[in-house]
PDB file of C-alpha atoms in Angstrom:
ATOM      1  CA  MET D1266     -76.935 -51.282  80.310  1.00  0.00           C
ATOM      2  CA  ASP D1267     -77.141 -54.552  79.120  1.00  0.00           C
ATOM      3  CA  ARG D1268     -78.356 -56.073  75.568  1.00  0.00           C
ATOM      4  CA  ARG D1269     -82.033 -57.031  77.165  1.00  0.00           C
ATOM      5  CA  VAL D1270     -82.470 -53.830  79.223  1.00  0.00           C
ATOM      6  CA  ARG D1271     -81.819 -51.687  75.948  1.00  0.00           C
ATOM      7  CA  LYS D1272     -83.885 -54.277  73.842  1.00  0.00           C
ATOM      8  CA  THR D1273     -86.827 -53.485  76.968  1.00  0.00           C
ATOM      9  CA  ARG D1274     -86.121 -49.809  77.256  1.00  0.00           C
ATOM     10  CA  ALA D1275     -86.785 -49.717  72.886  1.00  0.00           C
ATOM     11  CA  GLN D1276     -89.792 -51.948  73.149  1.00  0.00           C
ATOM     12  CA  LEU D1277     -91.261 -49.774  76.044  1.00  0.00           C
ATOM     13  CA  ARG D1278     -90.451 -46.569  73.408  1.00  0.00           C
ATOM     14  CA  ALA D1279     -91.590 -47.752  70.336  1.00  0.00           C
ATOM     15  CA  GLY D1280     -94.995 -48.856  72.347  1.00  0.00           C
ATOM     16  CA  LEU D1281     -95.409 -45.238  73.720  1.00  0.00           C
ATOM     17  CA  ALA D1282     -94.953 -43.609  70.536  1.00  0.00           C
ATOM     18  CA  ARG D1283     -97.255 -45.871  68.992  1.00  0.00           C
ATOM     19  CA  LEU D1284    -100.313 -44.475  71.497  1.00  0.00           C
ATOM     20  CA  MET D1285     -99.108 -40.907  71.705  1.00  0.00           C
ATOM     21  CA  GLN D1286    -100.040 -41.319  67.780  1.00  0.00           C
ATOM     22  CA  GLN D1287    -102.997 -42.313  69.454  1.00  0.00           C
ATOM     23  CA  LYS D1288    -103.848 -40.242  72.501  1.00  0.00           C
ATOM     24  CA  ASN D1289    -102.473 -37.771  75.213  1.00  0.00           C
ATOM     25  CA  ILE D1290     -99.884 -38.598  77.208  1.00  0.00           C
ATOM     26  CA  LYS D1291    -101.943 -37.838  80.079  1.00  0.00           C
ATOM     27  CA  GLU D1292    -104.337 -40.668  78.535  1.00  0.00           C
ATOM     28  CA  ILE D1293    -101.677 -43.593  78.215  1.00  0.00           C
ATOM     29  CA  THR D1294    -101.370 -45.851  80.886  1.00  0.00           C
ATOM     30  CA  VAL D1295     -99.034 -48.329  82.140  1.00  0.00           C
ATOM     31  CA  LYS D1296    -101.356 -51.145  81.941  1.00  0.00           C
ATOM     32  CA  GLU D1297    -102.150 -49.655  78.236  1.00  0.00           C
ATOM     33  CA  LEU D1298     -98.490 -49.383  77.501  1.00  0.00           C
ATOM     34  CA  VAL D1299     -97.117 -52.889  78.807  1.00  0.00           C
ATOM     35  CA  ASP D1300    -100.125 -55.025  77.457  1.00  0.00           C
ATOM     36  CA  GLU D1301     -99.529 -52.812  73.844  1.00  0.00           C
ATOM     37  CA  ILE D1302     -95.673 -53.936  73.816  1.00  0.00           C
ATOM     38  CA  ASP D1303     -96.852 -57.745  76.093  1.00  0.00           C
ATOM     39  CA  ILE D1304     -94.470 -57.592  78.823  1.00  0.00           C
ATOM     40  CA  ASN D1305     -95.021 -57.353  83.135  1.00  0.00           C
ATOM     41  CA  ARG D1306     -96.011 -54.398  84.751  1.00  0.00           C
ATOM     42  CA  SER D1307     -93.381 -55.321  87.100  1.00  0.00           C
ATOM     43  CA  THR D1308     -90.930 -54.842  84.346  1.00  0.00           C
ATOM     44  CA  PHE D1309     -92.031 -51.465  83.261  1.00  0.00           C
ATOM     45  CA  TYR D1310     -91.654 -50.526  86.921  1.00  0.00           C
ATOM     46  CA  LEU D1311     -87.687 -52.046  86.547  1.00  0.00           C
ATOM     47  CA  HIS D1312     -86.984 -49.016  84.703  1.00  0.00           C
ATOM     48  CA  TYR D1313     -88.684 -46.444  84.868  1.00  0.00           C
ATOM     49  CA  THR D1314     -91.834 -45.423  88.341  1.00  0.00           C
ATOM     50  CA  ASP D1315     -94.263 -43.867  85.809  1.00  0.00           C
ATOM     51  CA  ILE D1316     -95.315 -43.110  82.212  1.00  0.00           C
ATOM     52  CA  TYR D1317     -94.410 -39.361  82.616  1.00  0.00           C
ATOM     53  CA  GLN D1318     -90.685 -40.146  84.337  1.00  0.00           C
ATOM     54  CA  MET D1319     -90.634 -42.450  80.965  1.00  0.00           C
ATOM     55  CA  LEU D1320     -91.011 -39.426  78.554  1.00  0.00           C
ATOM     56  CA  GLN D1321     -88.971 -37.080  80.382  1.00  0.00           C
ATOM     57  CA  SER D1322     -86.155 -39.888  80.301  1.00  0.00           C
ATOM     58  CA  ILE D1323     -86.585 -40.302  76.801  1.00  0.00           C
ATOM     59  CA  GLU D1324     -86.817 -36.067  76.522  1.00  0.00           C
ATOM     60  CA  GLY D1325     -83.322 -36.093  78.504  1.00  0.00           C
ATOM     61  CA  GLU D1326     -81.495 -38.219  76.746  1.00  0.00           C
ATOM     62  CA  LEU D1327     -82.755 -36.477  73.408  1.00  0.00           C
ATOM     63  CA  MET D1328     -81.658 -33.420  74.705  1.00  0.00           C
ATOM     64  CA  GLU D1329     -78.185 -34.953  75.776  1.00  0.00           C
ATOM     65  CA  ASP D1330     -77.740 -36.345  72.073  1.00  0.00           C
ATOM     66  CA  ILE D1331     -78.727 -33.092  70.196  1.00  0.00           C
ATOM     67  CA  LEU D1332     -76.138 -30.925  72.792  1.00  0.00           C
ATOM     68  CA  GLU D1333     -73.304 -32.768  72.254  1.00  0.00           C
ATOM     69  CA  ALA D1334     -74.112 -31.998  68.578  1.00  0.00           C
ATOM     70  CA  ILE D1335     -74.312 -28.279  69.043  1.00  0.00           C
ATOM     71  CA  LYS D1336     -71.011 -28.666  71.236  1.00  0.00           C
ATOM     72  CA  GLU D1337     -69.563 -30.632  68.646  1.00  0.00           C
ATOM     73  CA  HIS D1338     -70.247 -28.190  65.808  1.00  0.00           C
ATOM     74  CA  PRO D1339     -70.267 -24.756  67.534  1.00  0.00           C
ATOM     75  CA  LEU D1340     -71.265 -21.865  65.019  1.00  0.00           C
ATOM     76  CA  ASP D1341     -68.520 -20.145  63.741  1.00  0.00           C
ATOM     77  CA  PRO D1342     -68.607 -17.390  61.121  1.00  0.00           C
ATOM     78  CA  GLY D1343     -65.031 -18.296  59.145  1.00  0.00           C
ATOM     79  CA  MET D1344     -66.608 -21.856  59.417  1.00  0.00           C
ATOM     80  CA  LYS D1345     -70.235 -22.134  57.253  1.00  0.00           C
ATOM     81  CA  GLU D1346     -69.609 -25.843  56.957  1.00  0.00           C
ATOM     82  CA  GLU D1347     -69.971 -26.510  60.453  1.00  0.00           C
ATOM     83  CA  GLY D1348     -73.763 -24.960  60.649  1.00  0.00           C
ATOM     84  CA  TYR D1349     -74.084 -27.987  57.741  1.00  0.00           C
ATOM     85  CA  SER D1350     -72.629 -30.677  59.752  1.00  0.00           C
ATOM     86  CA  PHE D1351     -74.620 -29.812  62.605  1.00  0.00           C
ATOM     87  CA  ALA D1352     -77.853 -30.045  60.901  1.00  0.00           C
ATOM     88  CA  ILE D1353     -76.567 -33.466  59.371  1.00  0.00           C
ATOM     89  CA  GLN D1354     -76.134 -34.663  63.304  1.00  0.00           C
ATOM     90  CA  LEU D1355     -79.374 -32.936  64.091  1.00  0.00           C
ATOM     91  CA  PHE D1356     -81.217 -34.866  61.587  1.00  0.00           C
ATOM     92  CA  ARG D1357     -79.625 -38.211  62.430  1.00  0.00           C
ATOM     93  CA  ILE D1358     -80.733 -38.117  65.945  1.00  0.00           C
ATOM     94  CA  LEU D1359     -84.353 -37.502  65.019  1.00  0.00           C
ATOM     95  CA  ALA D1360     -83.668 -40.074  61.831  1.00  0.00           C
ATOM     96  CA  ALA D1361     -82.704 -42.589  64.691  1.00  0.00           C
ATOM     97  CA  ASN D1362     -85.393 -41.828  67.018  1.00  0.00           C
ATOM     98  CA  LYS D1363     -87.506 -40.995  64.461  1.00  0.00           C
ATOM     99  CA  ASP D1364     -90.737 -42.737  66.201  1.00  0.00           C
ATOM    100  CA  ILE D1365     -90.509 -41.349  69.521  1.00  0.00           C
ATOM    101  CA  CYS D1366     -89.692 -37.389  67.944  1.00  0.00           C
ATOM    102  CA  ALA D1367     -93.287 -37.623  65.280  1.00  0.00           C
ATOM    103  CA  ALA D1368     -95.019 -38.744  68.401  1.00  0.00           C
ATOM    104  CA  LEU D1369     -93.614 -36.083  70.291  1.00  0.00           C
ATOM    105  CA  MET D1370     -94.573 -33.200  67.836  1.00  0.00           C
ATOM    106  CA  GLY D1371     -97.352 -34.647  66.655  1.00  0.00           C
ATOM    107  CA  PRO D1372    -101.035 -33.428  68.035  1.00  0.00           C
ATOM    108  CA  ASN D1373    -100.497 -35.529  71.471  1.00  0.00           C
ATOM    109  CA  GLY D1374     -96.939 -34.362  71.612  1.00  0.00           C
ATOM    110  CA  ASP D1375     -95.037 -32.357  73.810  1.00  0.00           C
ATOM    111  CA  MET D1376     -94.873 -28.314  72.547  1.00  0.00           C
ATOM    112  CA  ALA D1377     -92.726 -27.778  75.397  1.00  0.00           C
ATOM    113  CA  PHE D1378     -90.151 -30.406  74.753  1.00  0.00           C
ATOM    114  CA  VAL D1379     -90.251 -28.569  71.022  1.00  0.00           C
ATOM    115  CA  GLU D1380     -89.854 -25.811  72.886  1.00  0.00           C
ATOM    116  CA  LYS D1381     -86.773 -27.008  74.957  1.00  0.00           C
ATOM    117  CA  ILE D1382     -85.015 -27.688  71.791  1.00  0.00           C
ATOM    118  CA  GLU D1383     -86.019 -24.150  70.127  1.00  0.00           C
ATOM    119  CA  LYS D1384     -84.028 -23.074  73.290  1.00  0.00           C
ATOM    120  CA  LEU D1385     -81.119 -24.875  73.497  1.00  0.00           C
ATOM    121  CA  VAL D1386     -80.805 -23.838  69.685  1.00  0.00           C
ATOM    122  CA  GLU D1387     -81.728 -20.821  70.095  1.00  0.00           C
ATOM    123  CA  ASP D1388     -78.547 -20.064  73.349  1.00  0.00           C
ATOM    124  CA  ALA D1389     -75.962 -21.210  71.194  1.00  0.00           C
ATOM    125  CA  VAL D1390     -76.763 -19.865  67.884  1.00  0.00           C
ATOM    126  CA  LEU D1391     -78.114 -16.318  69.076  1.00  0.00           C
ATOM    127  CA  PRO D1392     -75.007 -15.027  70.981  1.00  0.00           C
ATOM    128  CA  GLU D1393     -73.080 -15.936  68.604  1.00  0.00           C
ATOM    129  CA  LEU D1394     -74.979 -13.943  65.697  1.00  0.00           C
ATOM    130  CA  PHE D1395     -75.338 -10.683  67.742  1.00  0.00           C
ATOM    131  CA  THR D1396     -71.628 -11.133  67.370  1.00  0.00           C
ATOM    132  CA  MET D1397     -71.715 -11.520  64.054  1.00  0.00           C
ATOM    133  CA  PHE D1398     -74.235  -8.460  63.121  1.00  0.00           C
ATOM    134  CA  PRO D1399     -74.283  -6.322  66.379  1.00  0.00           C
ATOM    135  CA  GLN D1400     -76.256  -3.629  64.342  1.00  0.00           C
ATOM    136  CA  ASN D1401     -78.763  -5.959  63.138  1.00  0.00           C
ATOM    137  CA  VAL D1402     -80.268  -7.569  66.648  1.00  0.00           C
ATOM    138  CA  ASN D1403     -83.912  -6.723  66.425  1.00  0.00           C
ATOM    139  CA  ASP D1404     -83.711  -8.156  62.609  1.00  0.00           C
ATOM    140  CA  ILE D1405     -81.608 -11.073  63.479  1.00  0.00           C
ATOM    141  CA  LYS D1406     -84.519 -12.048  66.432  1.00  0.00           C
ATOM    142  CA  TYR D1407     -87.156 -12.073  63.502  1.00  0.00           C
ATOM    143  CA  ALA D1408     -84.909 -13.714  61.131  1.00  0.00           C
ATOM    144  CA  TYR D1409     -83.960 -16.533  63.500  1.00  0.00           C
ATOM    145  CA  ALA D1410     -87.836 -16.982  64.966  1.00  0.00           C
ATOM    146  CA  PHE D1411     -88.719 -17.201  60.832  1.00  0.00           C
ATOM    147  CA  CYS D1412     -86.263 -19.762  60.491  1.00  0.00           C
ATOM    148  CA  ILE D1413     -86.292 -21.596  63.295  1.00  0.00           C
ATOM    149  CA  ASN D1414     -90.636 -22.269  62.653  1.00  0.00           C
ATOM    150  CA  GLY D1415     -89.604 -23.294  58.917  1.00  0.00           C
ATOM    151  CA  CYS D1416     -87.109 -25.753  60.500  1.00  0.00           C
ATOM    152  CA  VAL D1417     -89.784 -27.070  63.128  1.00  0.00           C
ATOM    153  CA  GLY D1418     -92.488 -27.442  60.527  1.00  0.00           C
ATOM    154  CA  MET D1419     -90.229 -29.018  57.823  1.00  0.00           C
ATOM    155  CA  ILE D1420     -89.394 -31.330  60.515  1.00  0.00           C
ATOM    156  CA  LYS D1421     -92.549 -32.252  61.730  1.00  0.00           C
ATOM    157  CA  CYS D1422     -93.171 -32.920  57.865  1.00  0.00           C
ATOM    158  CA  TRP D1423     -90.580 -34.929  56.844  1.00  0.00           C
ATOM    159  CA  LEU D1424     -90.938 -36.950  60.494  1.00  0.00           C
ATOM    160  CA  THR D1425     -94.372 -37.986  60.235  1.00  0.00           C
ATOM    161  CA  GLY D1426     -94.690 -38.356  56.424  1.00  0.00           C
ATOM    162  CA  ASP D1427     -94.010 -40.933  53.759  1.00  0.00           C
ATOM    163  CA  SER D1428     -91.085 -39.583  52.809  1.00  0.00           C
ATOM    164  CA  ASP D1429     -87.431 -41.535  52.640  1.00  0.00           C
ATOM    165  CA  ASP D1430     -85.355 -38.658  52.606  1.00  0.00           C
ATOM    166  CA  THR D1431     -82.032 -38.947  54.283  1.00  0.00           C
ATOM    167  CA  PRO D1432     -80.822 -37.083  56.927  1.00  0.00           C
ATOM    168  CA  GLU D1433     -78.463 -35.725  55.305  1.00  0.00           C
ATOM    169  CA  HIS D1434     -80.627 -34.448  52.564  1.00  0.00           C
ATOM    170  CA  MET D1435     -82.751 -32.357  54.931  1.00  0.00           C
ATOM    171  CA  ALA D1436     -79.652 -31.135  56.326  1.00  0.00           C
ATOM    172  CA  TYR D1437     -78.628 -29.724  53.224  1.00  0.00           C
ATOM    173  CA  LEU D1438     -82.481 -28.500  52.470  1.00  0.00           C
ATOM    174  CA  THR D1439     -82.486 -27.081  55.682  1.00  0.00           C
ATOM    175  CA  HIS D1440     -79.027 -25.661  55.126  1.00  0.00           C
ATOM    176  CA  ASN D1441     -79.268 -24.176  52.121  1.00  0.00           C
ATOM    177  CA  ILE D1442     -82.722 -22.698  52.784  1.00  0.00           C
TER     178      ILE D1442
END
């Protein structure tokens, strides 16, 4: 992808994030988005078919990044630092995509996307936890639900707040909690 394409897509993404802070994705039109970032409609259509396909593409890229982080840092009971390394990488992904992630997790966002990420992490973590603690499967499910919801809450607070906490600091907090 050449530099102009990357720049245009970044502008579209930033414009969509700004609009999603104000309204639901269903209310955002292509005209409104291109006016927001001052490009022609035809330029938008060179990259995407509509707003929904654009959002799906953005979410897909984020999911790929998170899946890659999971693959690079599998849960291993003998290697506690892998969980911390995964947390660092996850928070770096979120920080690099802060505007769109904050919009996706905000009141006008896409909770289905958050649920997809939760499911992705769950599929990677729960089977390993069940193997590590087979006698406590129900307790593990409850503890996991508690932890994942707490993590989502922390992430929302971090992304939408005025904090200048680093991804490394947030990973440290998450890992130690």
